[in-house]
XYZ file of C-alpha atoms in Angstrom:
440
model
C 0.008 0.026 -0.022
C 3.068 2.247 0.147
C 2.409 3.323 -3.483
C -0.622 5.276 -2.229
C 1.313 6.929 0.685
C -1.485 6.282 3.224
C 0.428 7.466 6.262
C 1.631 10.601 4.451
C -1.988 11.394 3.593
C -3.286 10.690 7.160
C -5.616 7.797 6.045
C -5.967 4.044 6.466
C -7.148 1.197 4.359
C -10.463 1.087 6.277
C -11.086 4.772 5.638
C -10.347 4.510 2.022
C -12.652 1.471 1.689
C -15.558 3.331 3.379
C -14.929 6.360 1.215
C -14.989 4.131 -1.919
C -18.278 2.564 -0.885
C -19.720 6.067 -0.503
C -18.671 7.227 -3.938
C -19.734 3.944 -5.516
C -23.252 4.323 -4.168
C -23.259 7.931 -5.351
C -22.362 7.251 -8.891
C -23.958 3.805 -9.456
C -26.972 5.418 -11.136
C -24.601 6.367 -14.078
C -24.668 2.869 -15.432
C -28.430 2.650 -16.198
C -28.959 6.318 -17.063
C -26.037 6.563 -19.473
C -27.244 3.477 -21.287
C -30.758 4.975 -21.513
C -29.592 8.261 -22.811
C -27.169 6.812 -25.403
C -29.705 4.230 -26.548
C -31.772 7.222 -27.835
C -28.913 7.692 -30.301
C -29.717 4.249 -31.800
C -26.984 2.321 -29.833
C -27.844 -1.051 -28.267
C -28.803 -0.615 -24.616
C -27.501 -3.956 -23.424
C -24.080 -3.373 -24.764
C -24.111 0.212 -23.354
C -24.807 -1.066 -19.886
C -21.688 -3.281 -20.025
C -19.531 -0.591 -21.736
C -20.399 1.984 -19.229
C -19.613 -0.195 -16.178
C -16.395 -1.503 -17.924
C -15.012 1.995 -18.722
C -15.806 3.198 -15.221
C -13.816 0.225 -13.734
C -10.799 0.758 -16.076
C -10.709 4.557 -15.958
C -11.156 4.794 -12.202
C -8.579 2.160 -11.309
C -6.121 3.774 -13.856
C -6.625 7.102 -12.173
C -6.069 5.734 -8.707
C -2.801 4.137 -9.818
C -1.601 7.061 -12.039
C -2.718 10.141 -10.215
C -3.181 8.677 -6.675
C -6.390 10.713 -6.043
C -9.642 9.508 -4.529
C -11.489 10.409 -7.664
C -13.842 8.202 -9.881
C -14.107 8.576 -13.625
C -17.133 7.716 -15.646
C -19.297 9.021 -18.493
C -20.289 12.746 -17.958
C -23.926 13.527 -17.572
C -23.876 16.621 -19.594
C -21.657 15.335 -22.365
C -23.719 12.160 -22.923
C -26.788 14.410 -23.368
C -24.844 16.542 -25.918
C -23.735 13.429 -27.675
C -27.273 12.086 -28.104
C -29.539 14.985 -28.425
C -27.348 17.613 -29.985
C -24.922 15.668 -32.183
C -26.758 12.460 -33.170
C -30.419 13.709 -33.070
C -29.881 17.490 -33.616
C -27.088 17.500 -36.126
C -28.025 14.112 -37.521
C -24.416 12.755 -37.070
C -24.198 8.936 -37.022
C -23.299 7.693 -33.615
C -20.162 6.100 -34.994
C -18.978 9.527 -36.229
C -19.902 11.193 -32.939
C -17.760 8.663 -31.119
C -14.936 9.566 -33.534
C -15.373 13.287 -32.565
C -15.147 12.306 -28.939
C -11.892 10.460 -29.667
C -10.458 13.438 -31.441
C -11.454 15.993 -28.767
C -10.071 13.678 -26.015
C -6.788 13.158 -28.011
C -6.474 16.901 -28.109
C -7.107 17.094 -24.491
C -4.562 14.341 -23.841
C -1.842 16.070 -25.739
C -2.493 19.374 -24.086
C -2.795 17.788 -20.639
C 1.009 17.093 -20.883
C 1.757 20.722 -21.401
C 1.011 23.974 -19.453
C -2.091 24.551 -21.408
C -4.339 23.586 -18.671
C -2.841 26.087 -16.332
C -3.119 28.734 -19.051
C -6.837 28.015 -19.403
C -7.411 28.165 -15.599
C -5.629 31.547 -15.398
C -7.193 33.149 -18.508
C -10.836 32.012 -18.602
C -13.022 33.839 -16.049
C -14.407 31.501 -13.323
C -17.880 33.184 -13.850
C -18.015 31.819 -17.405
C -17.091 28.407 -16.303
C -19.913 28.445 -13.720
C -22.310 29.721 -16.306
C -21.526 26.853 -18.631
C -22.047 24.378 -15.859
C -25.407 25.995 -14.846
C -26.473 26.064 -18.608
C -25.811 22.392 -19.045
C -27.710 21.786 -15.713
C -30.731 23.581 -17.147
C -30.477 21.663 -20.377
C -30.260 18.320 -18.570
C -33.198 19.192 -16.338
C -35.303 20.180 -19.267
C -34.463 16.891 -21.071
C -35.286 14.843 -17.988
C -38.673 16.615 -17.528
C -39.611 16.244 -21.135
C -38.540 12.557 -21.535
C -40.617 11.570 -18.533
C -43.686 13.409 -19.979
C -43.938 16.090 -17.314
C -43.201 18.713 -20.045
C -44.846 18.297 -23.429
C -44.830 20.142 -26.733
C -47.681 22.649 -27.351
C -48.637 24.422 -30.622
C -49.989 27.363 -28.603
C -47.265 27.894 -26.036
C -44.378 25.797 -27.361
C -44.253 23.809 -24.136
C -46.819 22.839 -21.494
C -47.365 20.713 -18.556
C -47.901 17.021 -19.213
C -50.724 14.732 -18.121
C -49.931 13.840 -14.512
C -52.841 11.498 -14.346
C -50.883 9.186 -16.655
C -49.332 6.443 -14.368
C -45.936 6.578 -16.048
C -45.685 10.344 -15.709
C -46.797 9.990 -12.041
C -43.906 7.553 -11.579
C -41.528 10.306 -12.709
C -43.111 12.899 -10.426
C -42.823 10.531 -7.448
C -39.227 9.753 -8.414
C -38.435 13.566 -8.356
C -39.884 13.891 -4.943
C -37.879 10.953 -3.599
C -34.742 12.178 -5.273
C -34.975 15.629 -3.787
C -36.090 14.249 -0.397
C -33.216 11.922 -0.114
C -30.747 14.439 -1.272
C -32.027 16.964 1.285
C -31.680 14.425 4.040
C -28.201 13.684 2.863
C -28.709 9.900 2.740
C -25.850 7.758 1.491
C -26.513 6.617 -2.025
C -29.579 8.824 -2.131
C -29.829 8.735 -5.938
C -29.660 4.943 -6.047
C -32.111 4.622 -3.137
C -34.647 7.007 -4.875
C -34.371 4.909 -8.102
C -34.857 1.637 -6.196
C -37.855 2.862 -4.303
C -39.533 4.411 -7.386
C -38.774 1.258 -9.417
C -40.197 -1.144 -6.857
C -43.333 0.832 -6.520
C -43.801 0.956 -10.279
C -43.315 -2.888 -10.467
C -45.637 -3.601 -7.668
C -48.545 -1.557 -9.154
C -47.858 -3.096 -12.600
C -47.055 0.279 -14.267
C -43.886 -1.225 -15.716
C -42.813 -4.912 -16.315
C -40.989 -6.491 -13.497
C -37.495 -7.926 -14.277
C -37.375 -11.564 -15.495
C -33.927 -12.100 -14.107
C -31.507 -10.312 -11.868
C -28.084 -11.774 -12.463
C -26.474 -12.947 -15.747
C -23.232 -13.108 -17.627
C -22.357 -9.760 -19.177
C -23.361 -9.502 -22.761
C -20.842 -8.702 -25.574
C -19.933 -4.968 -26.342
C -19.004 -6.042 -29.903
C -21.856 -3.998 -31.452
C -20.245 -0.740 -30.183
C -16.656 -1.703 -29.434
C -14.175 -0.116 -31.977
C -17.096 1.252 -34.046
C -15.912 4.879 -33.855
C -15.460 6.565 -37.290
C -12.579 8.956 -36.810
C -12.123 9.803 -40.566
C -15.789 11.037 -40.876
C -15.327 13.148 -37.730
C -12.310 14.929 -39.215
C -14.664 16.855 -41.628
C -14.349 20.627 -41.156
C -18.112 20.884 -40.645
C -17.808 18.884 -37.440
C -15.183 21.239 -35.945
C -17.693 23.074 -33.807
C -18.875 19.822 -32.296
C -15.303 18.609 -31.528
C -14.465 22.062 -29.952
C -17.681 22.012 -27.843
C -16.746 18.529 -26.657
C -13.161 19.656 -25.910
C -14.115 22.920 -24.143
C -16.950 21.385 -22.108
C -14.776 18.391 -21.151
C -11.910 20.627 -20.182
C -14.025 23.087 -18.016
C -15.969 20.218 -16.429
C -12.707 18.392 -15.431
C -10.918 21.488 -14.167
C -14.025 22.685 -12.295
C -14.764 19.319 -10.730
C -11.130 18.638 -9.670
C -10.794 22.229 -8.242
C -13.964 21.875 -6.240
C -13.283 18.286 -4.947
C -9.616 19.129 -4.349
C -10.408 22.188 -2.262
C -12.592 20.094 0.096
C -9.747 17.749 0.972
C -6.692 20.029 0.120
C -5.626 17.414 -2.451
C -3.751 19.850 -4.568
C -2.402 22.285 -2.031
C 0.682 20.326 -0.967
C 4.161 20.260 -2.491
C 3.101 17.681 -5.078
C -0.414 19.112 -5.478
C 0.039 20.582 -9.010
C 1.640 17.291 -10.174
C -1.472 15.392 -8.859
C -3.752 17.809 -10.518
C -1.840 17.355 -13.778
C -1.841 13.518 -13.616
C -5.591 13.508 -12.841
C -6.288 15.641 -15.940
C -4.081 13.294 -17.937
C -5.867 10.105 -16.822
C -9.201 11.987 -17.414
C -8.181 12.788 -21.041
C -6.791 9.321 -21.780
C -9.937 7.668 -20.356
C -11.907 9.849 -22.870
C -10.108 8.142 -25.746
C -10.679 4.830 -24.197
C -14.375 5.418 -23.727
C -14.763 6.256 -27.430
C -13.085 3.054 -28.397
C -15.261 0.957 -26.029
C -18.327 2.797 -27.267
C -19.446 5.437 -24.762
C -19.646 9.227 -24.590
C -16.843 11.458 -23.006
C -15.465 10.176 -19.784
C -15.010 12.855 -17.068
C -14.080 13.218 -13.457
C -17.270 12.489 -11.420
C -18.371 15.383 -9.234
C -19.887 12.765 -6.949
C -16.364 11.880 -5.917
C -16.777 14.681 -3.401
C -19.016 12.328 -1.296
C -16.104 9.937 -0.939
C -13.736 12.746 -0.144
C -16.144 13.985 2.617
C -16.028 10.375 3.964
C -12.289 10.554 4.349
C -10.931 9.353 0.925
C -7.530 10.871 0.291
C -5.585 8.614 -2.006
C -5.841 6.566 -5.156
C -6.660 3.545 -3.117
C -10.169 4.917 -2.812
C -10.399 5.000 -6.597
C -9.041 1.389 -6.897
C -11.651 0.166 -4.440
C -14.444 1.967 -6.383
C -13.299 0.265 -9.611
C -13.411 -3.130 -7.867
C -16.993 -2.457 -6.609
C -18.088 -1.790 -10.190
C -17.021 -5.119 -11.275
C -19.863 -6.610 -9.440
C -22.331 -4.424 -11.459
C -21.352 -6.294 -14.620
C -23.293 -9.328 -13.319
C -26.472 -7.356 -12.414
C -27.077 -5.826 -15.876
C -30.521 -7.452 -16.319
C -31.711 -5.677 -13.257
C -30.316 -2.324 -14.567
C -31.820 -2.868 -17.919
C -35.317 -3.328 -16.544
C -35.290 -0.284 -14.329
C -38.252 1.970 -15.566
C -37.180 4.955 -17.562
C -39.283 7.347 -15.486
C -37.457 6.052 -12.276
C -34.130 7.079 -13.909
C -34.954 10.492 -15.548
C -35.498 12.186 -12.162
C -31.700 11.878 -11.724
C -31.324 14.315 -14.623
C -33.534 16.756 -12.885
C -31.544 16.509 -9.634
C -28.212 16.676 -11.360
C -29.502 19.734 -13.204
C -30.498 21.361 -9.855
C -26.971 20.778 -8.433
C -25.258 22.065 -11.587
C -27.643 25.164 -11.655
C -26.442 26.058 -8.185
C -23.167 27.216 -9.740
C -24.949 30.519 -10.612
C -24.520 31.481 -6.909
C -20.791 32.002 -7.441
C -21.227 34.470 -10.140
C -20.560 38.321 -9.848
C -23.681 39.866 -11.495
C -22.422 43.399 -10.970
C -20.181 42.945 -13.969
C -22.406 43.796 -17.063
C -20.439 41.416 -19.314
C -20.795 38.541 -16.813
C -24.495 39.327 -16.189
C -25.458 39.301 -19.843
C -23.196 36.329 -20.897
C -24.336 34.268 -18.016
C -28.048 34.784 -18.803
C -27.610 34.050 -22.499
C -25.522 30.916 -21.813
C -27.998 29.524 -19.326
C -31.175 30.345 -21.161
C -30.140 29.451 -24.654
C -28.891 25.929 -23.980
C -32.407 24.516 -23.126
C -34.390 26.836 -25.370
C -32.239 26.010 -28.490
C -31.661 22.375 -27.364
C -27.969 23.024 -27.999
C -25.023 23.415 -25.636
C -23.005 24.664 -28.526
C -25.103 27.697 -29.193
C -25.451 28.560 -25.457
C -21.647 28.262 -24.973
C -20.734 30.228 -28.050
C -23.252 33.070 -27.572
C -21.966 33.409 -23.969
C -18.393 33.915 -24.976
C -19.323 36.117 -27.904
C -21.472 38.458 -25.746
C -18.832 38.602 -22.994
C -16.155 39.668 -25.560
C -18.389 42.319 -27.216
C -19.378 43.978 -23.927
C -15.840 43.992 -22.563
C -14.764 45.443 -25.843
C -17.439 48.169 -25.691
C -16.475 48.996 -22.178
C -12.851 49.089 -23.189
C -11.845 46.627 -20.514
C -8.694 45.655 -22.275
C -7.258 43.900 -19.223
C -10.096 41.351 -19.301
C -9.672 40.621 -22.997
C -6.651 38.240 -22.640
C -5.540 35.811 -25.274
C -7.578 33.012 -23.844
C -10.878 34.926 -23.931
C -10.177 36.375 -27.384
C -9.326 32.895 -28.791
C -12.458 31.324 -27.413
C -14.570 34.222 -28.629
C -13.282 33.770 -32.253
C -13.822 29.895 -31.953
C -17.296 30.562 -30.472
C -18.288 32.721 -33.457
C -17.479 29.953 -35.859
C -19.266 27.521 -33.667
C -22.395 29.676 -33.578
C -22.354 30.171 -37.405
C -21.868 26.476 -37.917
C -24.757 25.517 -35.619
C -27.269 28.187 -36.653
C -26.215 28.823 -40.359
C -24.389 25.717 -41.698
C -24.564 26.830 -45.311
C -22.881 30.127 -44.449
C -20.190 28.311 -42.386
C -19.479 26.042 -45.386
C -19.085 29.084 -47.657
C -16.785 30.813 -45.236
C -14.429 27.723 -45.033
C -14.664 27.192 -48.701
C -16.734 23.933 -48.344
């Protein structure tokens, strides 16, 4: 155990094991919900269940051994939504090509993770904009969760309206949200998983959804999605905005999560703190490429790792234990596959709420921040596009700072992202114009 430096980090095997169990219960929901979201992209749900569990095992154990931090890695809740509903459904990109785009963006992230670029981003991009992006994705995720469970429906008169709550399946979703919020408020360990379990059992008992025919089985093959990524098609210039959106969102998400989790446990404040942060970003980026090969959306550092940190996790041994716990999930996939969709979608609502809380950290007295934050957050759900919300946010920030002649705030990082955002916005809202600009 010396490789984890337990004594140096004032922890024990027992403490690390307890922390791992806490994080495991907190992120267990990712396996069924990621499979559910990506299956909407036309990918086989059974293979996705195995692939999600498998990449979580490999990525988390790798991070524990490589970075020696108590952090779990798995599919990102915002990025899997972007993959399915913005790229595959919205932009009509084949899921194989979308996986290729994830591989490319993760490869770029990997290369830059071994340079000082990550520190350059942290120093040059305003924290307020990073918080706005997180909140915007939270609003988008929540909207998708509410609409998928039927609580919000399309309306020709008002665009959106409240759904039919008398529908038993919609009612399952409403009850799921109530349990989800209640258990989170009470700070119950594994509250998300417990809420899904209680809601599912109720739906099965009352015959609203079909009960599982089996609980345990041998894992199915991931052959239908393994190695199916199409990198060549993803290299088309027209997909540049999507690749950049994946890259920027992945980068901000990882930096933001690691900064937040790290602050709670002082993981990166010691002499080797910066080295640990760098290694964690490296494993995060490398796992992203691995995820694309296995057949899942972008892999990120799980914000739920904070629960394990609160329980005393301080080293990579916690991450290794988390990975070992996830091995057992591979044999309970029939159970995961039979969980009612409306018992899972409330998780998106709760995750959206938690991400939306980032708005509390923003300085609204700054006109540029106030406007860009609002546009970022409101446009992501209204346009059903993370790309448009993110790009309009950076563009508006740049324009207002320019008008106010706040030259000190228009550093190279902000200016570069504003230019990239302009191209991303044009490509998303006026693809023909974008093609003419690039000569396509």
